[in-house]
C-alpha cells in the first residue's frame, strides 16, 4: 500500500512540475511582449515629437496646422497646406527623421495643386530618405549636386555624385520608396 502511495505522489509531482514551469513562463512571455509594445510606443512618440519639432522649426511650415501621428514607425500627416512646396517640405521633413519607415499622406491636402500628389509625395519621400540616410548612416554619402523629380510615379535622377557607390545608393533609396514604378537615373560620377 505504501508503494502505491509513493507512486501516486511521484506521479503527482512529475505532473505538477511541467504545469508549474509552464505557468511560470507565461508571465515572462507576457512581460516580453509588453516590453516590446512599450518600446515601440516610446519610439513612435519620439518620432512624432521629432517630426513636430522639425515642422515647428521650419520657416515654410511653421504657421500651418499639420497634425502628426506615428504607429510602428509609419508617420501619418494630416491637414491642408497652401502649396506643392509646403507639401513636399512636410513630407521630406517627416521622412528624414531617424526610424521613420514610411510617411502616409492620404490626409495631407494641397489647396489648388496642379501636380498629382502621388508624384509630389514620392519626390518628397526620396529627398527625405536621402537626408535620413545622409544623417544616420555610416555610409560615405558625399552627395554633390543632383535633382530628384517624379512623373507618373517614375523617379528621374539627374546630376553629379562623387562615386559609383554613392550613385548606386541613391538609386537604391529611390527604388525603395513605396509607389515608385521605376527609376530613370542620369547620375554621373565625377571626382
PDB file of C-alpha atoms in Angstrom:
ATOM      1  CA  UNK A   1       0.000   0.000   0.000  1.00  0.00           C
ATOM      2  CA  UNK A   2       2.823   2.310   0.906  1.00  0.00           C
ATOM      3  CA  UNK A   3       4.458   1.688  -2.524  1.00  0.00           C
ATOM      4  CA  UNK A   4       1.246   2.722  -4.299  1.00  0.00           C
ATOM      5  CA  UNK A   5       1.100   5.962  -2.293  1.00  0.00           C
ATOM      6  CA  UNK A   6       4.716   6.714  -3.260  1.00  0.00           C
ATOM      7  CA  UNK A   7       3.915   6.024  -6.931  1.00  0.00           C
ATOM      8  CA  UNK A   8       0.858   8.287  -6.747  1.00  0.00           C
ATOM      9  CA  UNK A   9       2.843  11.022  -5.009  1.00  0.00           C
ATOM     10  CA  UNK A  10       5.707  10.698  -7.500  1.00  0.00           C
ATOM     11  CA  UNK A  11       3.230  10.797 -10.403  1.00  0.00           C
ATOM     12  CA  UNK A  12       1.550  13.898  -8.999  1.00  0.00           C
ATOM     13  CA  UNK A  13       4.905  15.631  -8.514  1.00  0.00           C
ATOM     14  CA  UNK A  14       6.003  14.718 -12.047  1.00  0.00           C
ATOM     15  CA  UNK A  15       2.733  16.128 -13.395  1.00  0.00           C
ATOM     16  CA  UNK A  16       2.957  19.269 -11.257  1.00  0.00           C
ATOM     17  CA  UNK A  17       6.489  20.222 -12.362  1.00  0.00           C
ATOM     18  CA  UNK A  18       5.705  20.870 -16.055  1.00  0.00           C
ATOM     19  CA  UNK A  19       2.465  22.632 -15.145  1.00  0.00           C
ATOM     20  CA  UNK A  20       4.275  24.874 -12.670  1.00  0.00           C
ATOM     21  CA  UNK A  21       7.060  25.642 -15.131  1.00  0.00           C
ATOM     22  CA  UNK A  22       4.513  26.378 -17.842  1.00  0.00           C
ATOM     23  CA  UNK A  23       2.609  28.782 -15.604  1.00  0.00           C
ATOM     24  CA  UNK A  24       5.850  30.469 -14.559  1.00  0.00           C
ATOM     25  CA  UNK A  25       6.837  31.045 -18.159  1.00  0.00           C
ATOM     26  CA  UNK A  26       3.557  32.759 -19.058  1.00  0.00           C
ATOM     27  CA  UNK A  27       4.337  35.963 -17.159  1.00  0.00           C
ATOM     28  CA  UNK A  28       7.826  36.145 -18.714  1.00  0.00           C
ATOM     29  CA  UNK A  29       6.430  35.785 -22.237  1.00  0.00           C
ATOM     30  CA  UNK A  30       3.670  38.254 -21.462  1.00  0.00           C
ATOM     31  CA  UNK A  31       6.202  40.669 -19.972  1.00  0.00           C
ATOM     32  CA  UNK A  32       8.466  40.373 -23.033  1.00  0.00           C
ATOM     33  CA  UNK A  33       5.603  41.256 -25.380  1.00  0.00           C
ATOM     34  CA  UNK A  34       4.590  44.173 -23.150  1.00  0.00           C
ATOM     35  CA  UNK A  35       8.160  45.480 -23.072  1.00  0.00           C
ATOM     36  CA  UNK A  36       8.302  45.338 -26.880  1.00  0.00           C
ATOM     37  CA  UNK A  37       4.996  47.241 -27.104  1.00  0.00           C
ATOM     38  CA  UNK A  38       6.197  49.886 -24.650  1.00  0.00           C
ATOM     39  CA  UNK A  39       9.497  50.267 -26.553  1.00  0.00           C
ATOM     40  CA  UNK A  40       7.610  50.694 -29.851  1.00  0.00           C
ATOM     41  CA  UNK A  41       5.263  53.241 -28.245  1.00  0.00           C
ATOM     42  CA  UNK A  42       8.244  55.196 -26.900  1.00  0.00           C
ATOM     43  CA  UNK A  43       9.904  55.058 -30.319  1.00  0.00           C
ATOM     44  CA  UNK A  44       6.685  56.203 -32.027  1.00  0.00           C
ATOM     45  CA  UNK A  45       6.321  59.045 -29.528  1.00  0.00           C
ATOM     46  CA  UNK A  46       9.924  60.117 -30.112  1.00  0.00           C
ATOM     47  CA  UNK A  47       9.416  60.059 -33.887  1.00  0.00           C
ATOM     48  CA  UNK A  48       6.200  62.105 -33.606  1.00  0.00           C
ATOM     49  CA  UNK A  49       7.954  64.632 -31.356  1.00  0.00           C
ATOM     50  CA  UNK A  50      10.897  64.962 -33.754  1.00  0.00           C
ATOM     51  CA  UNK A  51       8.641  65.424 -36.797  1.00  0.00           C
ATOM     52  CA  UNK A  52       6.547  68.048 -34.967  1.00  0.00           C
ATOM     53  CA  UNK A  53       9.727  69.849 -33.879  1.00  0.00           C
ATOM     54  CA  UNK A  54      11.066  69.914 -37.448  1.00  0.00           C
ATOM     55  CA  UNK A  55       7.759  71.273 -38.759  1.00  0.00           C
ATOM     56  CA  UNK A  56       7.633  73.916 -35.993  1.00  0.00           C
ATOM     57  CA  UNK A  57      11.229  74.976 -36.723  1.00  0.00           C
ATOM     58  CA  UNK A  58      10.674  75.195 -40.475  1.00  0.00           C
ATOM     59  CA  UNK A  59      10.017  78.743 -41.742  1.00  0.00           C
ATOM     60  CA  UNK A  60       7.772  77.494 -44.539  1.00  0.00           C
ATOM     61  CA  UNK A  61       5.643  75.132 -42.443  1.00  0.00           C
ATOM     62  CA  UNK A  62       5.567  76.781 -39.012  1.00  0.00           C
ATOM     63  CA  UNK A  63       2.268  78.662 -39.256  1.00  0.00           C
ATOM     64  CA  UNK A  64       0.478  75.655 -40.785  1.00  0.00           C
ATOM     65  CA  UNK A  65      -1.721  73.244 -38.897  1.00  0.00           C
ATOM     66  CA  UNK A  66      -0.346  69.818 -39.821  1.00  0.00           C
ATOM     67  CA  UNK A  67      -1.010  67.042 -37.333  1.00  0.00           C
ATOM     68  CA  UNK A  68       1.404  64.150 -36.914  1.00  0.00           C
ATOM     69  CA  UNK A  69       0.771  60.619 -35.677  1.00  0.00           C
ATOM     70  CA  UNK A  70       3.117  57.625 -35.691  1.00  0.00           C
ATOM     71  CA  UNK A  71       2.382  53.912 -35.476  1.00  0.00           C
ATOM     72  CA  UNK A  72       5.117  51.281 -35.790  1.00  0.00           C
ATOM     73  CA  UNK A  73       7.463  53.797 -37.405  1.00  0.00           C
ATOM     74  CA  UNK A  74       4.901  54.886 -40.007  1.00  0.00           C
ATOM     75  CA  UNK A  75       4.168  58.613 -39.812  1.00  0.00           C
ATOM     76  CA  UNK A  76       0.760  59.964 -40.852  1.00  0.00           C
ATOM     77  CA  UNK A  77       0.478  63.642 -41.768  1.00  0.00           C
ATOM     78  CA  UNK A  78      -2.939  65.283 -41.727  1.00  0.00           C
ATOM     79  CA  UNK A  79      -4.031  68.779 -42.643  1.00  0.00           C
ATOM     80  CA  UNK A  80      -4.018  71.246 -45.509  1.00  0.00           C
ATOM     81  CA  UNK A  81      -1.051  73.137 -46.894  1.00  0.00           C
ATOM     82  CA  UNK A  82      -1.069  76.072 -49.288  1.00  0.00           C
ATOM     83  CA  UNK A  83       1.319  74.875 -51.983  1.00  0.00           C
ATOM     84  CA  UNK A  84       3.141  71.954 -53.538  1.00  0.00           C
ATOM     85  CA  UNK A  85       6.343  73.298 -51.965  1.00  0.00           C
ATOM     86  CA  UNK A  86       4.838  73.145 -48.464  1.00  0.00           C
ATOM     87  CA  UNK A  87       3.514  69.649 -49.144  1.00  0.00           C
ATOM     88  CA  UNK A  88       6.889  68.421 -50.371  1.00  0.00           C
ATOM     89  CA  UNK A  89       8.680  70.078 -47.442  1.00  0.00           C
ATOM     90  CA  UNK A  90       6.358  68.484 -44.843  1.00  0.00           C
ATOM     91  CA  UNK A  91       6.765  65.005 -46.318  1.00  0.00           C
ATOM     92  CA  UNK A  92      10.522  65.428 -46.735  1.00  0.00           C
ATOM     93  CA  UNK A  93      10.994  66.568 -43.137  1.00  0.00           C
ATOM     94  CA  UNK A  94       8.929  63.672 -41.800  1.00  0.00           C
ATOM     95  CA  UNK A  95      10.774  61.103 -43.918  1.00  0.00           C
ATOM     96  CA  UNK A  96      14.148  62.495 -42.800  1.00  0.00           C
ATOM     97  CA  UNK A  97      13.614  61.560 -39.131  1.00  0.00           C
ATOM     98  CA  UNK A  98      15.576  58.522 -37.967  1.00  0.00           C
ATOM     99  CA  UNK A  99      13.335  55.489 -37.505  1.00  0.00           C
ATOM    100  CA  UNK A 100      10.647  56.574 -39.970  1.00  0.00           C
ATOM    101  CA  UNK A 101       9.713  53.679 -42.236  1.00  0.00           C
ATOM    102  CA  UNK A 102       7.137  55.460 -44.391  1.00  0.00           C
ATOM    103  CA  UNK A 103       5.040  58.630 -44.495  1.00  0.00           C
ATOM    104  CA  UNK A 104       1.286  58.344 -45.074  1.00  0.00           C
ATOM    105  CA  UNK A 105      -0.011  61.423 -46.882  1.00  0.00           C
ATOM    106  CA  UNK A 106      -3.559  60.284 -47.619  1.00  0.00           C
ATOM    107  CA  UNK A 107      -4.934  63.008 -45.329  1.00  0.00           C
ATOM    108  CA  UNK A 108      -2.499  65.770 -46.283  1.00  0.00           C
ATOM    109  CA  UNK A 109      -4.093  68.043 -48.873  1.00  0.00           C
ATOM    110  CA  UNK A 110      -2.814  70.906 -51.008  1.00  0.00           C
ATOM    111  CA  UNK A 111      -5.022  73.884 -51.846  1.00  0.00           C
ATOM    112  CA  UNK A 112      -5.161  74.350 -55.619  1.00  0.00           C
ATOM    113  CA  UNK A 113      -2.455  71.829 -56.545  1.00  0.00           C
ATOM    114  CA  UNK A 114      -1.709  71.363 -60.240  1.00  0.00           C
ATOM    115  CA  UNK A 115       0.592  68.352 -59.760  1.00  0.00           C
ATOM    116  CA  UNK A 116      -0.535  64.833 -58.947  1.00  0.00           C
ATOM    117  CA  UNK A 117       0.001  64.412 -55.199  1.00  0.00           C
ATOM    118  CA  UNK A 118       1.399  60.919 -55.712  1.00  0.00           C
ATOM    119  CA  UNK A 119       4.352  62.308 -57.655  1.00  0.00           C
ATOM    120  CA  UNK A 120       4.927  65.087 -55.111  1.00  0.00           C
ATOM    121  CA  UNK A 121       4.831  62.573 -52.266  1.00  0.00           C
ATOM    122  CA  UNK A 122       7.311  60.260 -53.979  1.00  0.00           C
ATOM    123  CA  UNK A 123       9.772  63.097 -54.667  1.00  0.00           C
ATOM    124  CA  UNK A 124       9.468  64.316 -51.076  1.00  0.00           C
ATOM    125  CA  UNK A 125       9.928  60.799 -49.683  1.00  0.00           C
ATOM    126  CA  UNK A 126      13.028  60.194 -51.815  1.00  0.00           C
ATOM    127  CA  UNK A 127      14.529  63.510 -50.678  1.00  0.00           C
ATOM    128  CA  UNK A 128      13.653  62.801 -47.048  1.00  0.00           C
ATOM    129  CA  UNK A 129      15.085  59.290 -47.184  1.00  0.00           C
ATOM    130  CA  UNK A 130      18.304  60.665 -48.701  1.00  0.00           C
ATOM    131  CA  UNK A 131      18.536  63.170 -45.835  1.00  0.00           C
ATOM    132  CA  UNK A 132      17.852  60.398 -43.308  1.00  0.00           C
ATOM    133  CA  UNK A 133      20.489  58.190 -44.918  1.00  0.00           C
ATOM    134  CA  UNK A 134      22.998  61.034 -45.010  1.00  0.00           C
ATOM    135  CA  UNK A 135      22.463  61.893 -41.333  1.00  0.00           C
ATOM    136  CA  UNK A 136      22.116  58.464 -39.760  1.00  0.00           C
ATOM    137  CA  UNK A 137      24.046  56.058 -41.980  1.00  0.00           C
ATOM    138  CA  UNK A 138      27.664  55.071 -41.671  1.00  0.00           C
ATOM    139  CA  UNK A 139      27.994  55.029 -45.465  1.00  0.00           C
ATOM    140  CA  UNK A 140      30.031  57.665 -47.262  1.00  0.00           C
ATOM    141  CA  UNK A 141      27.415  59.937 -48.759  1.00  0.00           C
ATOM    142  CA  UNK A 142      29.183  62.967 -50.114  1.00  0.00           C
ATOM    143  CA  UNK A 143      26.359  63.976 -52.421  1.00  0.00           C
ATOM    144  CA  UNK A 144      27.124  66.615 -54.977  1.00  0.00           C
ATOM    145  CA  UNK A 145      24.540  68.475 -56.991  1.00  0.00           C
ATOM    146  CA  UNK A 146      21.706  66.322 -58.255  1.00  0.00           C
ATOM    147  CA  UNK A 147      17.963  66.630 -58.720  1.00  0.00           C
ATOM    148  CA  UNK A 148      15.060  64.316 -57.978  1.00  0.00           C
ATOM    149  CA  UNK A 149      11.867  64.629 -59.994  1.00  0.00           C
ATOM    150  CA  UNK A 150       8.880  62.298 -60.309  1.00  0.00           C
ATOM    151  CA  UNK A 151       6.428  61.991 -63.185  1.00  0.00           C
ATOM    152  CA  UNK A 152       3.764  59.289 -63.297  1.00  0.00           C
ATOM    153  CA  UNK A 153       5.485  57.503 -60.407  1.00  0.00           C
ATOM    154  CA  UNK A 154       8.792  57.256 -62.306  1.00  0.00           C
ATOM    155  CA  UNK A 155      11.677  58.855 -60.400  1.00  0.00           C
ATOM    156  CA  UNK A 156      14.186  60.779 -62.520  1.00  0.00           C
ATOM    157  CA  UNK A 157      17.642  61.354 -61.016  1.00  0.00           C
ATOM    158  CA  UNK A 158      19.942  63.913 -62.698  1.00  0.00           C
ATOM    159  CA  UNK A 159      23.268  65.407 -61.719  1.00  0.00           C
ATOM    160  CA  UNK A 160      26.698  64.563 -60.334  1.00  0.00           C
ATOM    161  CA  UNK A 161      27.839  62.351 -57.469  1.00  0.00           C
ATOM    162  CA  UNK A 162      31.256  61.598 -56.013  1.00  0.00           C
ATOM    163  CA  UNK A 163      31.452  57.817 -56.556  1.00  0.00           C
ATOM    164  CA  UNK A 164      29.794  54.792 -58.126  1.00  0.00           C
ATOM    165  CA  UNK A 165      28.872  53.536 -54.621  1.00  0.00           C
ATOM    166  CA  UNK A 166      27.027  56.770 -53.865  1.00  0.00           C
ATOM    167  CA  UNK A 167      25.261  56.628 -57.237  1.00  0.00           C
ATOM    168  CA  UNK A 168      24.118  53.051 -56.529  1.00  0.00           C
ATOM    169  CA  UNK A 169      22.978  54.008 -53.020  1.00  0.00           C
ATOM    170  CA  UNK A 170      20.883  56.928 -54.290  1.00  0.00           C
ATOM    171  CA  UNK A 171      19.281  54.698 -56.930  1.00  0.00           C
ATOM    172  CA  UNK A 172      18.524  52.002 -54.316  1.00  0.00           C
ATOM    173  CA  UNK A 173      16.952  54.550 -51.972  1.00  0.00           C
ATOM    174  CA  UNK A 174      14.737  55.865 -54.786  1.00  0.00           C
ATOM    175  CA  UNK A 175      13.665  52.314 -55.707  1.00  0.00           C
ATOM    176  CA  UNK A 176      12.828  51.521 -52.056  1.00  0.00           C
ATOM    177  CA  UNK A 177      10.139  54.210 -51.760  1.00  0.00           C
ATOM    178  CA  UNK A 178       6.575  52.918 -51.874  1.00  0.00           C
ATOM    179  CA  UNK A 179       4.703  53.893 -55.024  1.00  0.00           C
ATOM    180  CA  UNK A 180       7.777  54.108 -57.266  1.00  0.00           C
ATOM    181  CA  UNK A 181       7.233  52.247 -60.534  1.00  0.00           C
ATOM    182  CA  UNK A 182      10.795  52.689 -61.786  1.00  0.00           C
ATOM    183  CA  UNK A 183      13.900  54.840 -61.513  1.00  0.00           C
ATOM    184  CA  UNK A 184      15.498  56.560 -64.503  1.00  0.00           C
ATOM    185  CA  UNK A 185      18.990  57.569 -63.443  1.00  0.00           C
ATOM    186  CA  UNK A 186      21.145  60.073 -65.273  1.00  0.00           C
ATOM    187  CA  UNK A 187      23.564  60.430 -62.360  1.00  0.00           C
ATOM    188  CA  UNK A 188      27.185  60.927 -63.404  1.00  0.00           C
ATOM    189  CA  UNK A 189      30.212  60.088 -61.299  1.00  0.00           C
ATOM    190  CA  UNK A 190      32.732  62.912 -61.186  1.00  0.00           C
ATOM    191  CA  UNK A 191      35.726  63.385 -58.963  1.00  0.00           C
TER     192      UNK A 191
END
